[in-house]
GROMACS .gro file of N, CA, C and O in nm:
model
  272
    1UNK      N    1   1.127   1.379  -8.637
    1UNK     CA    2   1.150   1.368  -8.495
    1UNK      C    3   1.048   1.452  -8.421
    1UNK      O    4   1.019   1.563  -8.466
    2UNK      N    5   0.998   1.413  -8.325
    2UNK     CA    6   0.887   1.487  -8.188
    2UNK      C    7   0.985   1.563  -8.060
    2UNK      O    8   1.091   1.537  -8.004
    3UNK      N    9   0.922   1.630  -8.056
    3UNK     CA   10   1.032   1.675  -7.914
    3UNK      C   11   0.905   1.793  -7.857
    3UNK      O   12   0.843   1.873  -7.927
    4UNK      N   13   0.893   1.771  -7.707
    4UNK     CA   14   0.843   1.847  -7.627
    4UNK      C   15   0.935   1.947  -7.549
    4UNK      O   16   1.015   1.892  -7.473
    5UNK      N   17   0.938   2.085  -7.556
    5UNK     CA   18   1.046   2.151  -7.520
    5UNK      C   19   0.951   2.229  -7.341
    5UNK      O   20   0.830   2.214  -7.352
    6UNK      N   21   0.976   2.273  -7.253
    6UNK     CA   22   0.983   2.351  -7.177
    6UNK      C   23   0.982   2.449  -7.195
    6UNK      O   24   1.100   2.481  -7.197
    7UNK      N   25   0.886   2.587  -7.223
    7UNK     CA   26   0.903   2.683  -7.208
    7UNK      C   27   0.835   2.828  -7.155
    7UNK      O   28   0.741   2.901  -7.187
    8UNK      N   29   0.949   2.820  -7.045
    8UNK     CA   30   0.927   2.997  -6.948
    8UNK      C   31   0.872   3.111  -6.995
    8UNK      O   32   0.937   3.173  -7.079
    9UNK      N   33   0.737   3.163  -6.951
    9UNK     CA   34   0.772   3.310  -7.030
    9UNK      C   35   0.658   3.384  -7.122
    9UNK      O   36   0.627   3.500  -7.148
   10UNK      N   37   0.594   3.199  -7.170
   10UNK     CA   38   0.478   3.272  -7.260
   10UNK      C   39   0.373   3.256  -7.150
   10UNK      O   40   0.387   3.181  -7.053
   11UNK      N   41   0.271   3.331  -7.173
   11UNK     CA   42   0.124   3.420  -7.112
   11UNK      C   43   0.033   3.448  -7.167
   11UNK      O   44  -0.055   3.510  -7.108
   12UNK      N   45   0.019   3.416  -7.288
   12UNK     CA   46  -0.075   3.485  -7.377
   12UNK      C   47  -0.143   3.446  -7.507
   12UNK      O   48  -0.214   3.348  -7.485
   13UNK      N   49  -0.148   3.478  -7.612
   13UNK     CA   50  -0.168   3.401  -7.740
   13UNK      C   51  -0.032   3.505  -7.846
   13UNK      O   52   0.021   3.475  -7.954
   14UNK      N   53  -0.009   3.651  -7.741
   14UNK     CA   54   0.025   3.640  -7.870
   14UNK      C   55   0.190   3.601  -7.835
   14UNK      O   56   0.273   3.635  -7.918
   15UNK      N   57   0.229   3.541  -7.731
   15UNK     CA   58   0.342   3.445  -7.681
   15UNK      C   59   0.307   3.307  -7.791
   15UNK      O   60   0.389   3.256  -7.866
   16UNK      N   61   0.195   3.276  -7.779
   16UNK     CA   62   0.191   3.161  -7.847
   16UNK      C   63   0.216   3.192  -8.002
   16UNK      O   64   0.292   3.117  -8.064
   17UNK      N   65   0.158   3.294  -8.063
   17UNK     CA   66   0.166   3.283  -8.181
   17UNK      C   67   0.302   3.350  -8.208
   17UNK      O   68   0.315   3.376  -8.327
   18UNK      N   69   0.415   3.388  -8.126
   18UNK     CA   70   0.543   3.462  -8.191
   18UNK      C   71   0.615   3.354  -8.196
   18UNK      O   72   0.709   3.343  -8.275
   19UNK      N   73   0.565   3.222  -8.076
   19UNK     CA   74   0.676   3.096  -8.064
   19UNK      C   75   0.638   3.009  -8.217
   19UNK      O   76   0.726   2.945  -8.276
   20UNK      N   77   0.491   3.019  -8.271
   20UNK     CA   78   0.465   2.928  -8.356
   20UNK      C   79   0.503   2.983  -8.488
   20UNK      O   80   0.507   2.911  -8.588
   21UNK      N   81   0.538   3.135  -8.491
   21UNK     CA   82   0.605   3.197  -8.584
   21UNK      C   83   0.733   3.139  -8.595
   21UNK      O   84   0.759   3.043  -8.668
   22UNK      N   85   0.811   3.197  -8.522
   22UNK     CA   86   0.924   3.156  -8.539
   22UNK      C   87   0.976   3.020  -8.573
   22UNK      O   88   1.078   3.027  -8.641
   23UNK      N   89   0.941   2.915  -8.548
   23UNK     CA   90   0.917   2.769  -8.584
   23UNK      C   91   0.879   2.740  -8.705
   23UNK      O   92   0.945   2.656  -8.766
   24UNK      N   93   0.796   2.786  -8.750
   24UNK     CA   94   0.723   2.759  -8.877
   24UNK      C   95   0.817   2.818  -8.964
   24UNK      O   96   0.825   2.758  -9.070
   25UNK      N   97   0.915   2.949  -8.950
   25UNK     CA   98   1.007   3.029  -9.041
   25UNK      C   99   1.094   2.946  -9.023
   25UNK      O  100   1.194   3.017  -9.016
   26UNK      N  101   1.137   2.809  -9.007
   26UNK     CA  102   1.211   2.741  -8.993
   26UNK      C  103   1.239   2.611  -9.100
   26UNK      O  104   1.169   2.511  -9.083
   27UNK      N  105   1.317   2.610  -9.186
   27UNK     CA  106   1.293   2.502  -9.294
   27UNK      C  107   1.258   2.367  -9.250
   27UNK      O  108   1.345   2.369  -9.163
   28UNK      N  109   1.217   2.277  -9.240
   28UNK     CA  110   1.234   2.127  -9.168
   28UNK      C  111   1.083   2.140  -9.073
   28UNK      O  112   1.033   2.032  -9.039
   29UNK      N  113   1.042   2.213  -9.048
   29UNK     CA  114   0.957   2.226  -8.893
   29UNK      C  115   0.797   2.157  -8.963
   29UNK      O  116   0.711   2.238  -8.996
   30UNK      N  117   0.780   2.057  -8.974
   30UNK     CA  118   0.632   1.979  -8.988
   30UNK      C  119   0.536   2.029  -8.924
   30UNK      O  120   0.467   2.097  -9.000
   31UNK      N  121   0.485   2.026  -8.786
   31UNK     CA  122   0.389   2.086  -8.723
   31UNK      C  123   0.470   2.112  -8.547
   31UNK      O  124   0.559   2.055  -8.483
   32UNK      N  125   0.356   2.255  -8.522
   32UNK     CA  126   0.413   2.315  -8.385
   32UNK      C  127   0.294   2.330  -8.348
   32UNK      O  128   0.200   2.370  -8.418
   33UNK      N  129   0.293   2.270  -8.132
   33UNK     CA  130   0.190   2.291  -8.083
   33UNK      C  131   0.209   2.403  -7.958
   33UNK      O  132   0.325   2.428  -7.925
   34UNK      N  133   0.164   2.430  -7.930
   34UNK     CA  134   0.200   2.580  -7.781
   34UNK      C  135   0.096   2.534  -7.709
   34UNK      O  136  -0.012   2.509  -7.763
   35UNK      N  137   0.123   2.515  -7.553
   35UNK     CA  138   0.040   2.473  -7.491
   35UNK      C  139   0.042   2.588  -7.386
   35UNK      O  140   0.154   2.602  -7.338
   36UNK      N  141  -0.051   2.672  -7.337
   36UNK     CA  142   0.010   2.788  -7.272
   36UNK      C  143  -0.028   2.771  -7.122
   36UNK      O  144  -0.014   2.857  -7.035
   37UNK      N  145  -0.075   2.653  -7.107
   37UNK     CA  146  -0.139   2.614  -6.980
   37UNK      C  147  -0.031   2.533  -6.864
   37UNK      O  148  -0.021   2.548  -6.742
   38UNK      N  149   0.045   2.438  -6.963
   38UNK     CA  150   0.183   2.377  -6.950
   38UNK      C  151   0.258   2.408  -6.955
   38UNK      O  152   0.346   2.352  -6.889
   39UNK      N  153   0.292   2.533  -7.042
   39UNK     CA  154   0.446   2.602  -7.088
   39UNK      C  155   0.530   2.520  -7.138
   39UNK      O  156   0.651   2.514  -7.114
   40UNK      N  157   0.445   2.433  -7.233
   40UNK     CA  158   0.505   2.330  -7.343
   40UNK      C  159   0.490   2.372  -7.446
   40UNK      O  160   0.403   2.456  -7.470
   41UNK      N  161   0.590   2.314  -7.555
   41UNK     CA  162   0.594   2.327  -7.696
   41UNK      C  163   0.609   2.173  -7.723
   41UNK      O  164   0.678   2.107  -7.645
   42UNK      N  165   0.560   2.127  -7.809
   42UNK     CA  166   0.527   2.009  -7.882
   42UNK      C  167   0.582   2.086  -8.068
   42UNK      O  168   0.549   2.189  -8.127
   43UNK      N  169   0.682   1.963  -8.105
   43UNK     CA  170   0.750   2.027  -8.224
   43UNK      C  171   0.793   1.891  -8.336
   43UNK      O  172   0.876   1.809  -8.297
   44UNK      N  173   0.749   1.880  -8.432
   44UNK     CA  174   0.747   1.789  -8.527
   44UNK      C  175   0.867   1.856  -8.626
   44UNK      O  176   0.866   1.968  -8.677
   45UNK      N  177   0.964   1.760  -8.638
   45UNK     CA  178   1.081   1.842  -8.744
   45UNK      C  179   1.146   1.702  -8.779
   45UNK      O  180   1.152   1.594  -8.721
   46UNK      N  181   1.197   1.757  -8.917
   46UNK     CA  182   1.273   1.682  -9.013
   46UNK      C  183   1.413   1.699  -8.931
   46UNK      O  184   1.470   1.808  -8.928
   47UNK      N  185   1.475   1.560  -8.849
   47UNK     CA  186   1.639   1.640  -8.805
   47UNK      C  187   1.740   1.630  -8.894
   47UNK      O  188   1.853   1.657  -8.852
   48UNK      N  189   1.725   1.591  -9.029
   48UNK     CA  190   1.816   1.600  -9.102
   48UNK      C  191   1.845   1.754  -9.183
   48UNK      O  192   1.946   1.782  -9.247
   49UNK      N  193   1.719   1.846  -9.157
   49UNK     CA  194   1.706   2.009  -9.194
   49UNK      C  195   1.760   2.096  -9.138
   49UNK      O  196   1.833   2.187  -9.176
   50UNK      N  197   1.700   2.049  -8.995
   50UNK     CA  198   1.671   2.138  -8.882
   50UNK      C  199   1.728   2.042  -8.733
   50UNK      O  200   1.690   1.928  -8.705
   51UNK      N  201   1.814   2.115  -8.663
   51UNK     CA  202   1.811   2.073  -8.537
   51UNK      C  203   1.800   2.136  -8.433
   51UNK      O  204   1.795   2.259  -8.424
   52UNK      N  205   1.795   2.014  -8.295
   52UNK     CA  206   1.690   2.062  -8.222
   52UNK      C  207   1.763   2.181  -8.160
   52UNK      O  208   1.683   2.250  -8.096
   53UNK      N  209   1.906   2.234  -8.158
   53UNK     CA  210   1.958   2.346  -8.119
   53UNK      C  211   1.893   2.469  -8.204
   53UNK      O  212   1.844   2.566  -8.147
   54UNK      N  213   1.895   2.458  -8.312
   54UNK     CA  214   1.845   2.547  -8.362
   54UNK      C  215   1.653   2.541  -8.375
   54UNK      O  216   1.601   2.608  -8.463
   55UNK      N  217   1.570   2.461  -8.286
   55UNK     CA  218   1.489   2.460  -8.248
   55UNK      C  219   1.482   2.569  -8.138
   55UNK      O  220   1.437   2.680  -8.169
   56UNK      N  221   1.522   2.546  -8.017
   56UNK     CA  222   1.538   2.589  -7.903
   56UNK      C  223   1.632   2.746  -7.934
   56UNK      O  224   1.602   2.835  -7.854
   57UNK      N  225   1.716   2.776  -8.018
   57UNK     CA  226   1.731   2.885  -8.029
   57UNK      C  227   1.608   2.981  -8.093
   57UNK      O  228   1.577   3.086  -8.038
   58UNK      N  229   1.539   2.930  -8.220
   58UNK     CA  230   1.476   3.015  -8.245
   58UNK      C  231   1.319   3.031  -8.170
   58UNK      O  232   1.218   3.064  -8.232
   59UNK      N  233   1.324   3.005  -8.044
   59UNK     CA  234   1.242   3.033  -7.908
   59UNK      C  235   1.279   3.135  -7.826
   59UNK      O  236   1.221   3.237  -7.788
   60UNK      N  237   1.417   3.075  -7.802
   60UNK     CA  238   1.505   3.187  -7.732
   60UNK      C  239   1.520   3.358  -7.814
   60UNK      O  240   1.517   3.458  -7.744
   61UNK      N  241   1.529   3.363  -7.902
   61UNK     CA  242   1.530   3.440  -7.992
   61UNK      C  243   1.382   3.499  -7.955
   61UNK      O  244   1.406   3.619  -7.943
   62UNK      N  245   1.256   3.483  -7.933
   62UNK     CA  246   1.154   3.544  -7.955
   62UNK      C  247   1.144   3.578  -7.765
   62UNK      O  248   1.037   3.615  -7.718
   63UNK      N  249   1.251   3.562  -7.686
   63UNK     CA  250   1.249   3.623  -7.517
   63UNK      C  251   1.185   3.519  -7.467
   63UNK      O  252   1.084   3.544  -7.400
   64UNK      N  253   1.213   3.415  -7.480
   64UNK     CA  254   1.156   3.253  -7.379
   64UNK      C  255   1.244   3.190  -7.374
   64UNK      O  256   1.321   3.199  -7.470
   65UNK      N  257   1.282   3.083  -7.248
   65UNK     CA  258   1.353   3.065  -7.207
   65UNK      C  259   1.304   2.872  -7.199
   65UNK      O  260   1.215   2.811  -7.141
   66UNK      N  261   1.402   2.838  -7.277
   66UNK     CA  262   1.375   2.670  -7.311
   66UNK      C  263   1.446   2.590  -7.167
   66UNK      O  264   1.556   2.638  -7.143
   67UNK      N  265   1.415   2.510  -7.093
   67UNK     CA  266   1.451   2.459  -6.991
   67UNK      C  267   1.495   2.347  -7.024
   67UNK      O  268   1.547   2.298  -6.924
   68UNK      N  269   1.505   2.266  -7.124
   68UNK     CA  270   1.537   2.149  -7.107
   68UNK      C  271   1.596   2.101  -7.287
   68UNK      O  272   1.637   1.987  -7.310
   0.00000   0.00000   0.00000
């Protein structure tokens, strides 16, 4: 599954690289993109592993705030 998430908060790279951390420590997670210009996340995941709640939590978890 693809899913573009919303997110508040990152500024930086190393915003980008704590969101692409946390994602990647995630069983199921195929590929993660951080767009820091958009304050998008672009997220490739297996949903039978991983879902997208527990997508969006482990964002929230690193102090960003998923909008949608």
């Amino acid at each position: 599954m693809e899913l573009t998430l919303n997110v508040q908060g990152m500024s930086c790279g190393n915003c980008k690289q704590a969101v692409q951390n946390a994602l990647k420590n995630l069983d199921g997670i195929a590929s993660v993109e951080v767009h820091l210009d958009s304050g998008k996340v672009d997220v490739s995941f297996d949903e039978d592993t991983v879902s997208t709640e527990e997508v969006k939590e482990a964002i929230e978890e690193q102090g960003y705030d998923v909008t949608n």
